[in-house]
mmCIF file of C-alpha atoms in Angstrom:
data_model
loop_
_atom_site.group_PDB
_atom_site.id
_atom_site.type_symbol
_atom_site.label_atom_id
_atom_site.label_comp_id
_atom_site.label_asym_id
_atom_site.label_seq_id
_atom_site.Cartn_x
_atom_site.Cartn_y
_atom_site.Cartn_z
ATOM 1 C CA MET M 38 14.808 -58.934 -32.526
ATOM 2 C CA PRO M 39 15.890 -62.051 -30.637
ATOM 3 C CA GLU M 40 14.295 -62.765 -27.323
ATOM 4 C CA ARG M 41 17.585 -62.816 -25.413
ATOM 5 C CA VAL M 42 19.569 -59.631 -25.691
ATOM 6 C CA ARG M 43 22.691 -58.092 -24.236
ATOM 7 C CA VAL M 44 23.079 -54.395 -23.484
ATOM 8 C CA LYS M 45 26.106 -52.887 -25.174
ATOM 9 C CA THR M 46 29.129 -52.291 -22.953
ATOM 10 C CA ILE M 47 30.047 -48.920 -24.476
ATOM 11 C CA MET M 48 30.421 -46.017 -22.039
ATOM 12 C CA PRO M 49 30.269 -42.812 -24.063
ATOM 13 C CA PRO M 50 29.931 -39.389 -22.469
ATOM 14 C CA GLY M 51 26.845 -37.303 -23.218
ATOM 15 C CA HIS M 52 23.151 -37.868 -22.647
ATOM 16 C CA VAL M 53 22.134 -41.511 -22.865
ATOM 17 C CA ARG M 54 19.279 -43.305 -21.094
ATOM 18 C CA ILE M 55 20.961 -46.647 -20.478
ATOM 19 C CA PRO M 56 22.073 -47.099 -16.849
ATOM 20 C CA ALA M 57 25.692 -48.126 -16.321
ATOM 21 C CA TYR M 58 24.634 -51.047 -14.122
ATOM 22 C CA LEU M 59 22.965 -52.689 -17.142
ATOM 23 C CA ARG M 60 25.887 -52.389 -19.553
ATOM 24 C CA GLY M 61 27.000 -55.783 -20.748
ATOM 25 C CA LYS M 62 24.111 -57.553 -18.995
ATOM 26 C CA THR M 63 21.917 -60.129 -20.680
ATOM 27 C CA GLY M 64 18.146 -60.154 -20.336
ATOM 28 C CA VAL M 65 14.931 -61.182 -22.035
ATOM 29 C CA ILE M 66 12.626 -58.908 -23.984
ATOM 30 C CA GLU M 67 9.466 -58.588 -21.907
ATOM 31 C CA ARG M 68 7.607 -56.580 -24.537
ATOM 32 C CA ALA M 69 8.213 -54.285 -27.481
ATOM 33 C CA LEU M 70 6.947 -50.774 -26.841
ATOM 34 C CA GLY M 71 7.110 -49.332 -30.327
ATOM 35 C CA PRO M 72 9.205 -46.584 -31.885
ATOM 36 C CA PHE M 73 10.285 -43.547 -29.862
ATOM 37 C CA PRO M 74 12.536 -40.618 -30.779
ATOM 38 C CA ASN M 75 16.149 -41.133 -29.803
ATOM 39 C CA PRO M 76 16.874 -39.160 -26.593
ATOM 40 C CA GLU M 77 20.539 -38.933 -27.593
ATOM 41 C CA GLN M 78 19.453 -36.506 -30.334
ATOM 42 C CA LEU M 79 16.510 -34.882 -28.517
ATOM 43 C CA ALA M 80 18.862 -33.847 -25.728
ATOM 44 C CA TYR M 81 20.860 -31.634 -28.093
ATOM 45 C CA GLY M 82 17.902 -30.079 -29.870
ATOM 46 C CA LEU M 83 18.480 -32.202 -32.969
ATOM 47 C CA PRO M 84 15.939 -33.926 -35.199
ATOM 48 C CA ALA M 85 15.577 -37.346 -33.604
ATOM 49 C CA ALA M 86 15.350 -40.611 -35.472
ATOM 50 C CA SER M 87 12.886 -43.172 -34.145
ATOM 51 C CA GLN M 88 14.320 -46.128 -32.334
ATOM 52 C CA PRO M 89 12.444 -49.258 -31.292
ATOM 53 C CA LEU M 90 12.054 -49.366 -27.523
ATOM 54 C CA TYR M 91 11.917 -52.589 -25.531
ATOM 55 C CA ARG M 92 11.276 -53.542 -21.945
ATOM 56 C CA VAL M 93 14.059 -55.928 -21.059
ATOM 57 C CA ARG M 94 13.900 -58.122 -17.967
ATOM 58 C CA PHE M 95 17.083 -59.059 -16.113
ATOM 59 C CA THR M 96 17.491 -61.325 -13.123
ATOM 60 C CA MET M 97 19.115 -59.849 -10.036
ATOM 61 C CA ASP M 98 21.569 -62.741 -10.237
ATOM 62 C CA GLU M 99 22.662 -61.514 -13.690
ATOM 63 C CA LEU M 100 23.028 -57.925 -12.438
ATOM 64 C CA TRP M 101 24.633 -58.411 -9.037
ATOM 65 C CA GLY M 102 25.831 -62.017 -8.844
ATOM 66 C CA THR M 103 26.354 -63.250 -5.317
ATOM 67 C CA ALA M 104 25.545 -59.790 -3.955
ATOM 68 C CA ALA M 105 21.931 -60.137 -5.089
ATOM 69 C CA GLU M 106 19.414 -60.286 -2.244
ATOM 70 C CA HIS M 107 17.419 -62.921 -4.068
ATOM 71 C CA PRO M 108 18.717 -64.283 -7.400
ATOM 72 C CA ASN M 109 15.291 -64.705 -8.981
ATOM 73 C CA ASP M 110 14.040 -61.202 -8.279
ATOM 74 C CA THR M 111 13.980 -59.204 -11.487
ATOM 75 C CA LEU M 112 14.713 -55.762 -12.871
ATOM 76 C CA ASP M 113 12.875 -54.386 -15.901
ATOM 77 C CA ALA M 114 14.229 -51.417 -17.826
ATOM 78 C CA GLU M 115 13.378 -49.769 -21.120
ATOM 79 C CA ILE M 116 16.225 -50.025 -23.604
ATOM 80 C CA TYR M 117 16.378 -48.599 -27.124
ATOM 81 C CA GLY M 118 17.113 -51.081 -29.884
ATOM 82 C CA HIS M 119 20.405 -49.505 -30.903
ATOM 83 C CA TRP M 120 21.794 -50.412 -27.462
ATOM 84 C CA LEU M 121 20.901 -54.115 -27.709
ATOM 85 C CA GLU M 122 22.874 -56.971 -29.227
ATOM 86 C CA LYS M 123 21.595 -60.385 -30.149
ATOM 87 C CA VAL M 124 22.810 -63.128 -27.802
ATOM 88 C CA MET E 28 45.686 -39.046 -12.438
ATOM 89 C CA MET E 29 42.541 -41.018 -11.621
ATOM 90 C CA ASP E 30 41.015 -42.982 -14.473
ATOM 91 C CA THR E 31 37.233 -43.415 -14.889
ATOM 92 C CA ASP E 32 34.944 -46.195 -16.066
ATOM 93 C CA GLY E 33 32.826 -43.541 -17.772
ATOM 94 C CA ARG E 34 29.846 -43.760 -15.428
ATOM 95 C CA ARG E 35 28.373 -40.313 -14.961
ATOM 96 C CA TRP E 36 27.335 -38.913 -11.579
ATOM 97 C CA HIS E 37 23.571 -38.962 -12.204
ATOM 98 C CA ASP E 38 23.644 -42.641 -13.136
ATOM 99 C CA MET E 39 23.070 -43.814 -9.555
ATOM 100 C CA GLY E 40 21.592 -47.304 -9.875
ATOM 101 C CA GLY E 41 23.448 -49.842 -7.755
ATOM 102 C CA GLN E 42 25.810 -47.390 -6.085
ATOM 103 C CA ASP E 43 26.375 -47.504 -2.332
ATOM 104 C CA ALA E 44 24.099 -45.185 -0.365
ATOM 105 C CA GLY E 45 22.573 -44.856 3.074
ATOM 106 C CA PRO E 46 19.032 -45.331 4.388
ATOM 107 C CA VAL E 47 16.135 -43.734 2.531
ATOM 108 C CA CYS E 48 14.775 -40.735 4.432
ATOM 109 C CA ALA E 49 11.001 -40.684 3.908
ATOM 110 C CA ASP E 50 10.575 -36.973 4.625
ATOM 111 C CA ASP E 51 8.304 -35.086 2.293
ATOM 112 C CA HIS E 52 7.118 -31.537 1.740
ATOM 113 C CA ASP E 53 4.573 -29.723 -0.331
ATOM 114 C CA PHE E 54 5.838 -27.412 -2.970
ATOM 115 C CA ALA E 55 6.193 -23.668 -2.631
ATOM 116 C CA LEU E 56 4.631 -21.349 -5.171
ATOM 117 C CA TRP E 57 7.963 -20.581 -6.794
ATOM 118 C CA GLU E 58 8.644 -24.318 -7.176
ATOM 119 C CA LYS E 59 5.231 -24.858 -8.744
ATOM 120 C CA ARG E 60 5.976 -22.048 -11.150
ATOM 121 C CA VAL E 61 9.250 -23.674 -12.172
ATOM 122 C CA ASP E 62 7.327 -26.882 -12.793
ATOM 123 C CA ALA E 63 4.722 -25.006 -14.837
ATOM 124 C CA LEU E 64 7.400 -23.277 -16.923
ATOM 125 C CA MET E 65 8.964 -26.648 -17.635
ATOM 126 C CA VAL E 66 5.673 -28.171 -18.817
ATOM 127 C CA LEU E 67 4.516 -25.138 -20.843
ATOM 128 C CA CYS E 68 7.840 -24.448 -22.564
ATOM 129 C CA GLY E 69 8.217 -28.145 -23.296
ATOM 130 C CA ALA E 70 4.736 -28.255 -24.835
ATOM 131 C CA LYS E 71 5.622 -25.265 -27.027
ATOM 132 C CA GLY E 72 8.705 -27.062 -28.294
ATOM 133 C CA PHE E 73 11.296 -24.682 -26.816
ATOM 134 C CA PHE E 74 13.128 -27.701 -25.455
ATOM 135 C CA THR E 75 12.647 -31.374 -24.699
ATOM 136 C CA VAL E 76 12.717 -33.230 -21.399
ATOM 137 C CA ASP E 77 15.934 -34.811 -22.605
ATOM 138 C CA GLY E 78 17.353 -31.343 -23.227
ATOM 139 C CA LEU E 79 16.572 -30.506 -19.594
ATOM 140 C CA ARG E 80 18.091 -33.758 -18.372
ATOM 141 C CA ARG E 81 21.202 -33.125 -20.440
ATOM 142 C CA ALA E 82 21.605 -29.682 -18.861
ATOM 143 C CA LEU E 83 21.065 -31.130 -15.363
ATOM 144 C CA GLU E 84 23.582 -33.884 -15.974
ATOM 145 C CA ASP E 85 26.121 -31.378 -17.280
ATOM 146 C CA MET E 86 25.672 -29.230 -14.138
ATOM 147 C CA GLY E 87 27.520 -31.966 -12.293
ATOM 148 C CA GLU E 88 27.288 -33.738 -8.977
ATOM 149 C CA ASP E 89 28.063 -30.619 -6.972
ATOM 150 C CA ALA E 90 24.785 -29.077 -8.159
ATOM 151 C CA PHE E 91 22.904 -32.201 -7.016
ATOM 152 C CA GLU E 92 24.425 -31.940 -3.559
ATOM 153 C CA THR E 93 24.150 -28.182 -3.035
ATOM 154 C CA MET E 94 20.978 -27.098 -4.871
ATOM 155 C CA SER E 95 17.360 -28.070 -4.292
ATOM 156 C CA TYR E 96 15.412 -29.952 -6.944
ATOM 157 C CA TYR E 97 13.639 -26.928 -8.385
ATOM 158 C CA GLU E 98 16.763 -24.768 -8.160
ATOM 159 C CA ARG E 99 18.410 -27.286 -10.469
ATOM 160 C CA TRP E 100 15.347 -27.329 -12.724
ATOM 161 C CA ILE E 101 15.181 -23.545 -13.193
ATOM 162 C CA ALA E 102 18.889 -23.580 -13.981
ATOM 163 C CA ALA E 103 18.324 -26.288 -16.605
ATOM 164 C CA ILE E 104 15.260 -24.529 -18.025
ATOM 165 C CA ASN E 105 17.246 -21.318 -18.326
ATOM 166 C CA GLN E 106 20.120 -23.106 -20.043
ATOM 167 C CA ASN E 107 17.732 -24.573 -22.614
ATOM 168 C CA LEU E 108 15.905 -21.268 -23.144
ATOM 169 C CA LEU E 109 19.220 -19.505 -23.763
ATOM 170 C CA GLU E 110 20.070 -22.172 -26.323
ATOM 171 C CA TYR E 111 16.634 -21.771 -27.908
ATOM 172 C CA GLY E 112 17.107 -18.007 -28.074
ATOM 173 C CA ALA E 113 14.125 -17.005 -25.948
ATOM 174 C CA TYR E 114 16.235 -14.198 -24.441
ATOM 175 C CA THR E 115 19.896 -13.366 -24.002
ATOM 176 C CA PRO E 116 22.081 -13.806 -20.913
ATOM 177 C CA SER E 117 22.352 -10.057 -20.411
ATOM 178 C CA GLU E 118 18.567 -9.615 -20.653
ATOM 179 C CA LEU E 119 18.225 -12.226 -17.935
ATOM 180 C CA GLY E 120 20.951 -10.666 -15.812
ATOM 181 C CA GLU E 121 19.479 -7.193 -16.038
ATOM 182 C CA ARG E 122 16.025 -8.465 -15.131
ATOM 183 C CA MET E 123 17.373 -10.436 -12.162
ATOM 184 C CA GLU E 124 19.075 -7.282 -10.911
ATOM 185 C CA GLN E 125 15.865 -5.265 -11.238
ATOM 186 C CA ILE E 126 14.015 -7.994 -9.343
ATOM 187 C CA ALA E 127 16.488 -7.797 -6.466
ATOM 188 C CA GLU E 128 15.705 -4.098 -6.147
ATOM 189 C CA ARG E 129 11.974 -4.663 -5.842
ATOM 190 C CA GLY E 130 12.119 -6.163 -2.377
ATOM 191 C CA PRO E 131 13.767 -8.633 -0.039
ATOM 192 C CA THR E 132 11.363 -11.603 -0.361
ATOM 193 C CA TYR E 133 9.844 -13.664 -3.178
ATOM 194 C CA ALA E 134 6.456 -12.055 -2.654
ATOM 195 C CA ALA E 135 7.881 -8.547 -2.570
ATOM 196 C CA ALA E 136 9.900 -9.154 -5.729
ATOM 197 C CA GLN E 137 6.905 -9.877 -7.973
ATOM 198 C CA LYS E 138 5.898 -7.257 -10.483
ATOM 199 C CA ALA E 139 3.376 -4.888 -8.873
ATOM 200 C CA HIS E 140 0.429 -6.188 -10.879
ATOM 201 C CA ASP E 141 1.266 -9.831 -10.027
ATOM 202 C CA ALA E 142 1.782 -9.384 -6.297
ATOM 203 C CA MET D 224 -3.069 -13.381 -8.692
ATOM 204 C CA PRO D 225 -4.970 -16.645 -8.550
ATOM 205 C CA HIS D 226 -2.537 -18.500 -6.303
ATOM 206 C CA ASP D 227 -2.215 -15.945 -3.560
ATOM 207 C CA HIS D 228 -4.216 -18.106 -1.166
ATOM 208 C CA HIS D 229 -1.495 -20.764 -1.182
ATOM 209 C CA ASP D 230 0.839 -18.435 0.635
ATOM 210 C CA HIS D 231 -1.410 -17.929 3.632
ATOM 211 C CA SER D 232 -3.416 -21.102 4.148
ATOM 212 C CA GLY D 233 -0.861 -22.836 6.393
ATOM 213 C CA LEU D 234 -1.488 -26.445 5.404
ATOM 214 C CA SER D 235 -1.919 -27.793 1.915
ATOM 215 C CA PRO D 236 -4.803 -30.043 0.822
ATOM 216 C CA SER D 237 -2.626 -33.039 1.692
ATOM 217 C CA GLY D 238 -1.922 -31.687 5.152
ATOM 218 C CA HIS D 239 1.741 -30.830 4.697
ATOM 219 C CA PRO D 240 3.152 -27.385 5.428
ATOM 220 C CA TYR D 241 3.914 -25.239 2.435
ATOM 221 C CA ARG D 242 7.505 -24.183 2.276
ATOM 222 C CA ALA D 243 7.755 -20.631 3.635
ATOM 223 C CA ASP D 244 9.193 -19.298 0.404
ATOM 224 C CA ASN D 245 7.641 -15.861 0.633
ATOM 225 C CA ASP D 246 9.095 -15.001 4.016
ATOM 226 C CA THR D 247 12.719 -16.011 3.519
ATOM 227 C CA PRO D 248 15.310 -13.797 1.793
ATOM 228 C CA LEU D 249 14.900 -13.812 -1.969
ATOM 229 C CA SER D 250 17.369 -16.278 -3.474
ATOM 230 C CA TYR D 251 19.324 -16.146 -6.732
ATOM 231 C CA TRP D 252 17.306 -19.050 -8.163
ATOM 232 C CA GLN D 253 13.978 -17.501 -7.160
ATOM 233 C CA ARG D 254 15.064 -14.317 -8.916
ATOM 234 C CA MET D 255 15.895 -16.426 -11.967
ATOM 235 C CA GLU D 256 12.414 -17.993 -11.928
ATOM 236 C CA ILE D 257 10.751 -14.578 -11.762
ATOM 237 C CA ALA D 258 13.008 -13.208 -14.496
ATOM 238 C CA VAL D 259 12.537 -16.186 -16.836
ATOM 239 C CA ARG D 260 8.765 -16.070 -16.389
ATOM 240 C CA GLU D 261 8.554 -12.319 -16.937
ATOM 241 C CA LEU D 262 10.781 -12.404 -20.025
ATOM 242 C CA LEU D 263 8.815 -15.271 -21.563
ATOM 243 C CA ILE D 264 5.543 -13.425 -20.955
ATOM 244 C CA GLU D 265 6.814 -10.047 -22.204
ATOM 245 C CA LYS D 266 8.215 -11.584 -25.372
ATOM 246 C CA GLY D 267 4.948 -13.340 -26.093
ATOM 247 C CA HIS D 268 6.200 -16.899 -25.582
ATOM 248 C CA LEU D 269 3.807 -17.562 -22.685
ATOM 249 C CA ASP D 270 0.949 -15.822 -20.993
ATOM 250 C CA ALA D 271 0.524 -15.433 -17.269
ATOM 251 C CA ALA D 272 -2.879 -17.102 -17.244
ATOM 252 C CA ALA D 273 -1.374 -20.246 -18.778
ATOM 253 C CA VAL D 274 1.176 -20.457 -15.968
ATOM 254 C CA ALA D 275 -1.570 -20.144 -13.355
ATOM 255 C CA ALA D 276 -3.740 -22.684 -15.186
ATOM 256 C CA GLN D 277 -0.863 -25.160 -15.397
ATOM 257 C CA ILE D 278 -0.280 -24.865 -11.642
ATOM 258 C CA ASP D 279 -3.976 -25.513 -11.049
ATOM 259 C CA ALA D 280 -3.873 -28.517 -13.377
ATOM 260 C CA MET D 281 -0.861 -29.974 -11.544
ATOM 261 C CA ASP D 282 -2.406 -29.271 -8.130
ATOM 262 C CA ALA D 283 -5.497 -31.179 -9.231
ATOM 263 C CA ARG D 284 -3.417 -34.314 -9.814
ATOM 264 C CA SER D 285 -2.865 -36.377 -6.721
ATOM 265 C CA PRO D 286 -2.555 -39.968 -5.541
ATOM 266 C CA ALA D 287 -6.358 -39.935 -5.180
ATOM 267 C CA ASN D 288 -6.561 -40.237 -8.977
ATOM 268 C CA GLY D 289 -4.470 -43.391 -8.973
ATOM 269 C CA ALA D 290 -6.378 -44.717 -5.978
ATOM 270 C CA ALA D 291 -9.629 -44.422 -7.915
ATOM 271 C CA VAL D 292 -8.073 -46.348 -10.801
ATOM 272 C CA VAL D 293 -6.819 -49.118 -8.518
ATOM 273 C CA ALA D 294 -10.131 -49.380 -6.651
ATOM 274 C CA ARG D 295 -12.017 -49.695 -9.896
ATOM 275 C CA ALA D 296 -9.660 -52.431 -11.065
ATOM 276 C CA TRP D 297 -10.368 -54.294 -7.815
ATOM 277 C CA THR D 298 -14.118 -54.262 -8.471
ATOM 278 C CA ASP D 299 -14.406 -54.343 -12.265
ATOM 279 C CA PRO D 300 -12.605 -57.257 -13.972
ATOM 280 C CA ALA D 301 -13.178 -55.863 -17.470
ATOM 281 C CA PHE D 302 -11.630 -52.552 -16.435
ATOM 282 C CA LYS D 303 -8.711 -54.351 -14.816
ATOM 283 C CA ALA D 304 -8.053 -56.175 -18.078
ATOM 284 C CA ARG D 305 -8.095 -52.865 -19.949
ATOM 285 C CA LEU D 306 -5.813 -51.300 -17.355
ATOM 286 C CA LEU D 307 -3.240 -54.059 -17.695
ATOM 287 C CA ASP D 308 -3.499 -53.918 -21.479
ATOM 288 C CA ASN D 309 -3.237 -50.118 -21.863
ATOM 289 C CA ALA D 310 -3.120 -48.155 -18.622
ATOM 290 C CA SER D 311 -2.987 -44.762 -20.341
ATOM 291 C CA GLN D 312 -6.237 -45.386 -22.184
ATOM 292 C CA ALA D 313 -7.914 -46.920 -19.133
ATOM 293 C CA CYS D 314 -7.094 -43.804 -17.086
ATOM 294 C CA ARG D 315 -8.331 -41.509 -19.846
ATOM 295 C CA ASP D 316 -11.534 -43.551 -20.016
ATOM 296 C CA MET D 317 -12.054 -42.748 -16.325
ATOM 297 C CA GLY D 318 -11.801 -39.059 -17.201
ATOM 298 C CA PHE D 319 -8.287 -38.343 -15.997
ATOM 299 C CA ASP D 320 -6.342 -35.824 -18.073
ATOM 300 C CA ILE D 321 -2.952 -37.498 -18.158
ATOM 301 C CA GLY D 322 -1.636 -35.684 -21.221
ATOM 302 C CA PRO D 323 0.845 -37.680 -23.293
ATOM 303 C CA LEU D 324 1.737 -40.045 -20.424
ATOM 304 C CA HIS D 325 2.601 -43.616 -21.500
ATOM 305 C CA LEU D 326 1.495 -45.587 -18.472
ATOM 306 C CA ILE D 327 2.025 -49.272 -17.708
ATOM 307 C CA ALA D 328 0.232 -50.914 -14.785
ATOM 308 C CA VAL D 329 2.119 -53.774 -13.139
ATOM 309 C CA GLU D 330 0.093 -56.174 -11.037
ATOM 310 C CA ASN D 331 0.995 -57.553 -7.639
ATOM 311 C CA THR D 332 -0.101 -61.150 -7.139
ATOM 312 C CA PRO D 333 0.182 -63.515 -4.172
ATOM 313 C CA ASP D 334 3.742 -64.330 -5.257
ATOM 314 C CA THR D 335 4.885 -61.142 -7.041
ATOM 315 C CA HIS D 336 5.559 -57.640 -5.743
ATOM 316 C CA ASN D 337 6.377 -54.714 -8.041
ATOM 317 C CA MET D 338 8.343 -51.587 -7.207
ATOM 318 C CA ILE D 339 9.080 -48.491 -9.300
ATOM 319 C CA VAL D 340 12.233 -46.356 -9.446
ATOM 320 C CA CYS D 341 14.040 -44.041 -11.841
ATOM 321 C CA THR D 342 17.775 -44.420 -11.341
ATOM 322 C CA LEU D 343 18.794 -41.817 -13.962
ATOM 323 C CA CYS D 344 16.595 -38.938 -12.799
ATOM 324 C CA SER D 345 13.170 -39.024 -11.165
ATOM 325 C CA CYS D 346 10.617 -40.128 -13.757
ATOM 326 C CA TYR D 347 7.231 -40.613 -12.132
ATOM 327 C CA PRO D 348 3.622 -40.929 -13.377
ATOM 328 C CA ARG D 349 3.074 -37.286 -12.413
ATOM 329 C CA ASN D 350 0.231 -36.707 -14.845
ATOM 330 C CA LEU D 351 -1.811 -39.219 -12.877
ATOM 331 C CA LEU D 352 -0.422 -39.098 -9.317
ATOM 332 C CA GLY D 353 0.906 -35.532 -9.107
ATOM 333 C CA LEU D 354 4.473 -34.660 -8.207
ATOM 334 C CA PRO D 355 6.683 -37.348 -6.675
ATOM 335 C CA PRO D 356 7.582 -37.451 -2.990
ATOM 336 C CA ASP D 357 10.978 -36.088 -2.042
ATOM 337 C CA TRP D 358 12.409 -39.483 -1.127
ATOM 338 C CA TYR D 359 11.714 -40.817 -4.624
ATOM 339 C CA LYS D 360 14.235 -38.288 -5.970
ATOM 340 C CA THR D 361 17.004 -39.017 -3.470
ATOM 341 C CA ARG D 362 20.328 -40.657 -4.167
ATOM 342 C CA GLU D 363 19.509 -43.260 -1.511
ATOM 343 C CA TYR D 364 16.338 -44.498 -3.183
ATOM 344 C CA ARG D 365 17.636 -44.250 -6.745
ATOM 345 C CA ALA D 366 20.876 -46.062 -5.927
ATOM 346 C CA ARG D 367 19.533 -48.846 -3.744
ATOM 347 C CA ALA D 368 16.108 -49.752 -5.155
ATOM 348 C CA VAL D 369 17.653 -51.702 -8.024
ATOM 349 C CA ARG D 370 20.286 -53.582 -6.009
ATOM 350 C CA GLU D 371 18.679 -54.157 -2.629
ATOM 351 C CA PRO D 372 14.947 -53.624 -3.054
ATOM 352 C CA ARG D 373 14.150 -55.888 -0.108
ATOM 353 C CA ALA D 374 16.275 -53.832 2.255
ATOM 354 C CA VAL D 375 14.670 -50.639 0.963
ATOM 355 C CA LEU D 376 11.204 -52.147 1.383
ATOM 356 C CA ARG D 377 12.009 -53.062 4.985
ATOM 357 C CA GLU D 378 12.884 -49.409 5.615
ATOM 358 C CA PHE D 379 9.370 -48.601 4.405
ATOM 359 C CA GLY D 380 7.956 -51.242 6.755
ATOM 360 C CA VAL D 381 7.320 -53.866 4.090
ATOM 361 C CA ASP D 382 8.972 -57.202 4.834
ATOM 362 C CA LEU D 383 8.329 -59.710 2.064
ATOM 363 C CA PRO D 384 9.069 -63.450 2.272
ATOM 364 C CA ASP D 385 11.584 -65.159 -0.009
ATOM 365 C CA SER D 386 8.645 -66.860 -1.705
ATOM 366 C CA THR D 387 7.569 -63.495 -3.131
ATOM 367 C CA THR D 388 9.394 -62.508 -6.312
ATOM 368 C CA ILE D 389 10.222 -58.827 -6.450
ATOM 369 C CA ARG D 390 10.075 -57.113 -9.804
ATOM 370 C CA VAL D 391 11.788 -53.725 -9.846
ATOM 371 C CA HIS D 392 10.995 -51.394 -12.752
ATOM 372 C CA ASP D 393 13.579 -48.761 -13.667
ATOM 373 C CA SER D 394 11.790 -45.978 -15.618
ATOM 374 C CA THR D 395 14.696 -45.398 -17.989
ATOM 375 C CA ALA D 396 12.839 -44.110 -21.036
ATOM 376 C CA ASP D 397 9.345 -43.209 -22.209
ATOM 377 C CA MET D 398 7.097 -45.381 -20.007
ATOM 378 C CA ARG D 399 5.845 -44.577 -16.532
ATOM 379 C CA TYR D 400 4.582 -47.187 -14.108
ATOM 380 C CA ILE D 401 1.884 -47.663 -11.505
ATOM 381 C CA VAL D 402 1.608 -50.683 -9.226
ATOM 382 C CA LEU D 403 -1.759 -52.384 -9.072
ATOM 383 C CA SER D 404 -1.745 -53.875 -5.580
ATOM 384 C CA ALA D 405 -3.708 -56.935 -4.632
ATOM 385 C CA ARG D 406 -7.063 -56.146 -3.056
ATOM 386 C CA PRO D 407 -6.735 -56.467 0.722
ATOM 387 C CA ALA D 408 -8.561 -59.257 2.493
ATOM 388 C CA GLY D 409 -11.671 -58.369 4.435
ATOM 389 C CA THR D 410 -12.915 -55.811 1.925
ATOM 390 C CA ASP D 411 -15.842 -57.748 0.468
ATOM 391 C CA GLY D 412 -18.834 -55.523 0.014
ATOM 392 C CA MET D 413 -16.895 -52.269 0.219
ATOM 393 C CA THR D 414 -17.712 -49.580 -2.325
ATOM 394 C CA GLN D 415 -15.175 -48.263 -4.816
ATOM 395 C CA ASP D 416 -14.840 -45.064 -2.775
ATOM 396 C CA GLN D 417 -14.250 -47.031 0.410
ATOM 397 C CA LEU D 418 -11.668 -49.172 -1.371
ATOM 398 C CA ALA D 419 -9.935 -46.124 -2.882
ATOM 399 C CA ALA D 420 -9.369 -44.807 0.646
ATOM 400 C CA LEU D 421 -7.223 -47.908 1.284
ATOM 401 C CA VAL D 422 -4.924 -47.213 -1.672
ATOM 402 C CA THR D 423 -1.872 -45.233 -0.583
ATOM 403 C CA ARG D 424 0.552 -43.346 -2.797
ATOM 404 C CA ASP D 425 3.365 -45.629 -1.707
ATOM 405 C CA SER D 426 1.329 -48.715 -2.614
ATOM 406 C CA MET D 427 1.191 -47.393 -6.191
ATOM 407 C CA ILE D 428 4.979 -46.882 -6.228
ATOM 408 C CA GLY D 429 5.469 -50.292 -4.639
ATOM 409 C CA THR D 430 7.173 -49.136 -1.457
ATOM 410 C CA GLY D 431 4.005 -49.770 0.505
ATOM 411 C CA LEU D 432 0.945 -51.983 0.657
ATOM 412 C CA PRO D 433 -2.684 -50.856 0.724
ATOM 413 C CA ARG D 434 -4.226 -50.210 4.115
ATOM 414 C CA THR D 435 -6.403 -52.939 5.556
ATOM 415 C CA PRO D 436 -9.876 -52.049 6.805
#
């Protein structure tokens, strides 16, 4: 997994744990958290495949641009590997 | 017709909203029981937290605005238990009707040996 | 029934009024709770004692647990290192039953302030701190904490200088977070219990700072 990653821009319906405000945003992997069952399958009572989970750190400048209160403040979120693309 | 960007109602991060109201309350017995049912049924594998979230999300924004937190949770728990097959809708409906006949308040509506 | 006393005691252990649920007209959703519980018990899926025991277990969890963890980290550097490395294990080592909680402690420093939110629902380290405050679950907090954390903090009475970097943590998946505040000045020589009394719930969420003596 590369250090810099971009969250996929896809916007499917259904239960996903990736906030819309992070779609398409680029951040840095803060740490790998290990494998966790995919909530997109758990939510429907299905056997869930493990997905690697990462804490990804974004700058507020990346998320909000000129609307950011302070560009260097950061936002960390946990993102499953199948939602991340190499930058 | 109004198009959508696909963002769902529960996905609130970054949306416009007013001041945070710091009010707080302690939970009523019936709310604590909903919480306990959620934990115990989850631990027994009747559903997952994501199954509950999915049901809550599918209830829509109107439920968020008009129902309290634990009202939404018991609705989501029930949805998942119906899907699991713990009981049927008509069993639930008949029991809820019996409960209404027991008395006008939460305390009065408990089974005699629980009250 | 073991929890009968809750309905009559007036104020809870934390000093808030209980909601007067037993005196208001029985609602549809309360009837559903009773019906679901009774059906689960009658069909052998649950037993009544387990429901009562789970309520007791949840009632026993409160911000005081987290405060004890923070106070120990302020006085015990080896524990602090363990807490930052694996907060779940560090809490279990202190004897707290946190179940399967995956906890991460994030440390405030002289130039960094951390703040926790869950924008998608209301994830919270409940197995350590108890149930979340109402405001944590509101649209206002969930929407704004990630875009204007400084404005939200000012509403909580915390005004941080530009020189402090704010790190917001959105609990989107399997981790839960607790903020390890910096130890307040003027607390040299205080015991762990005295220090724990300075640690507020909001300071562990990051919307507040510890009290000063």
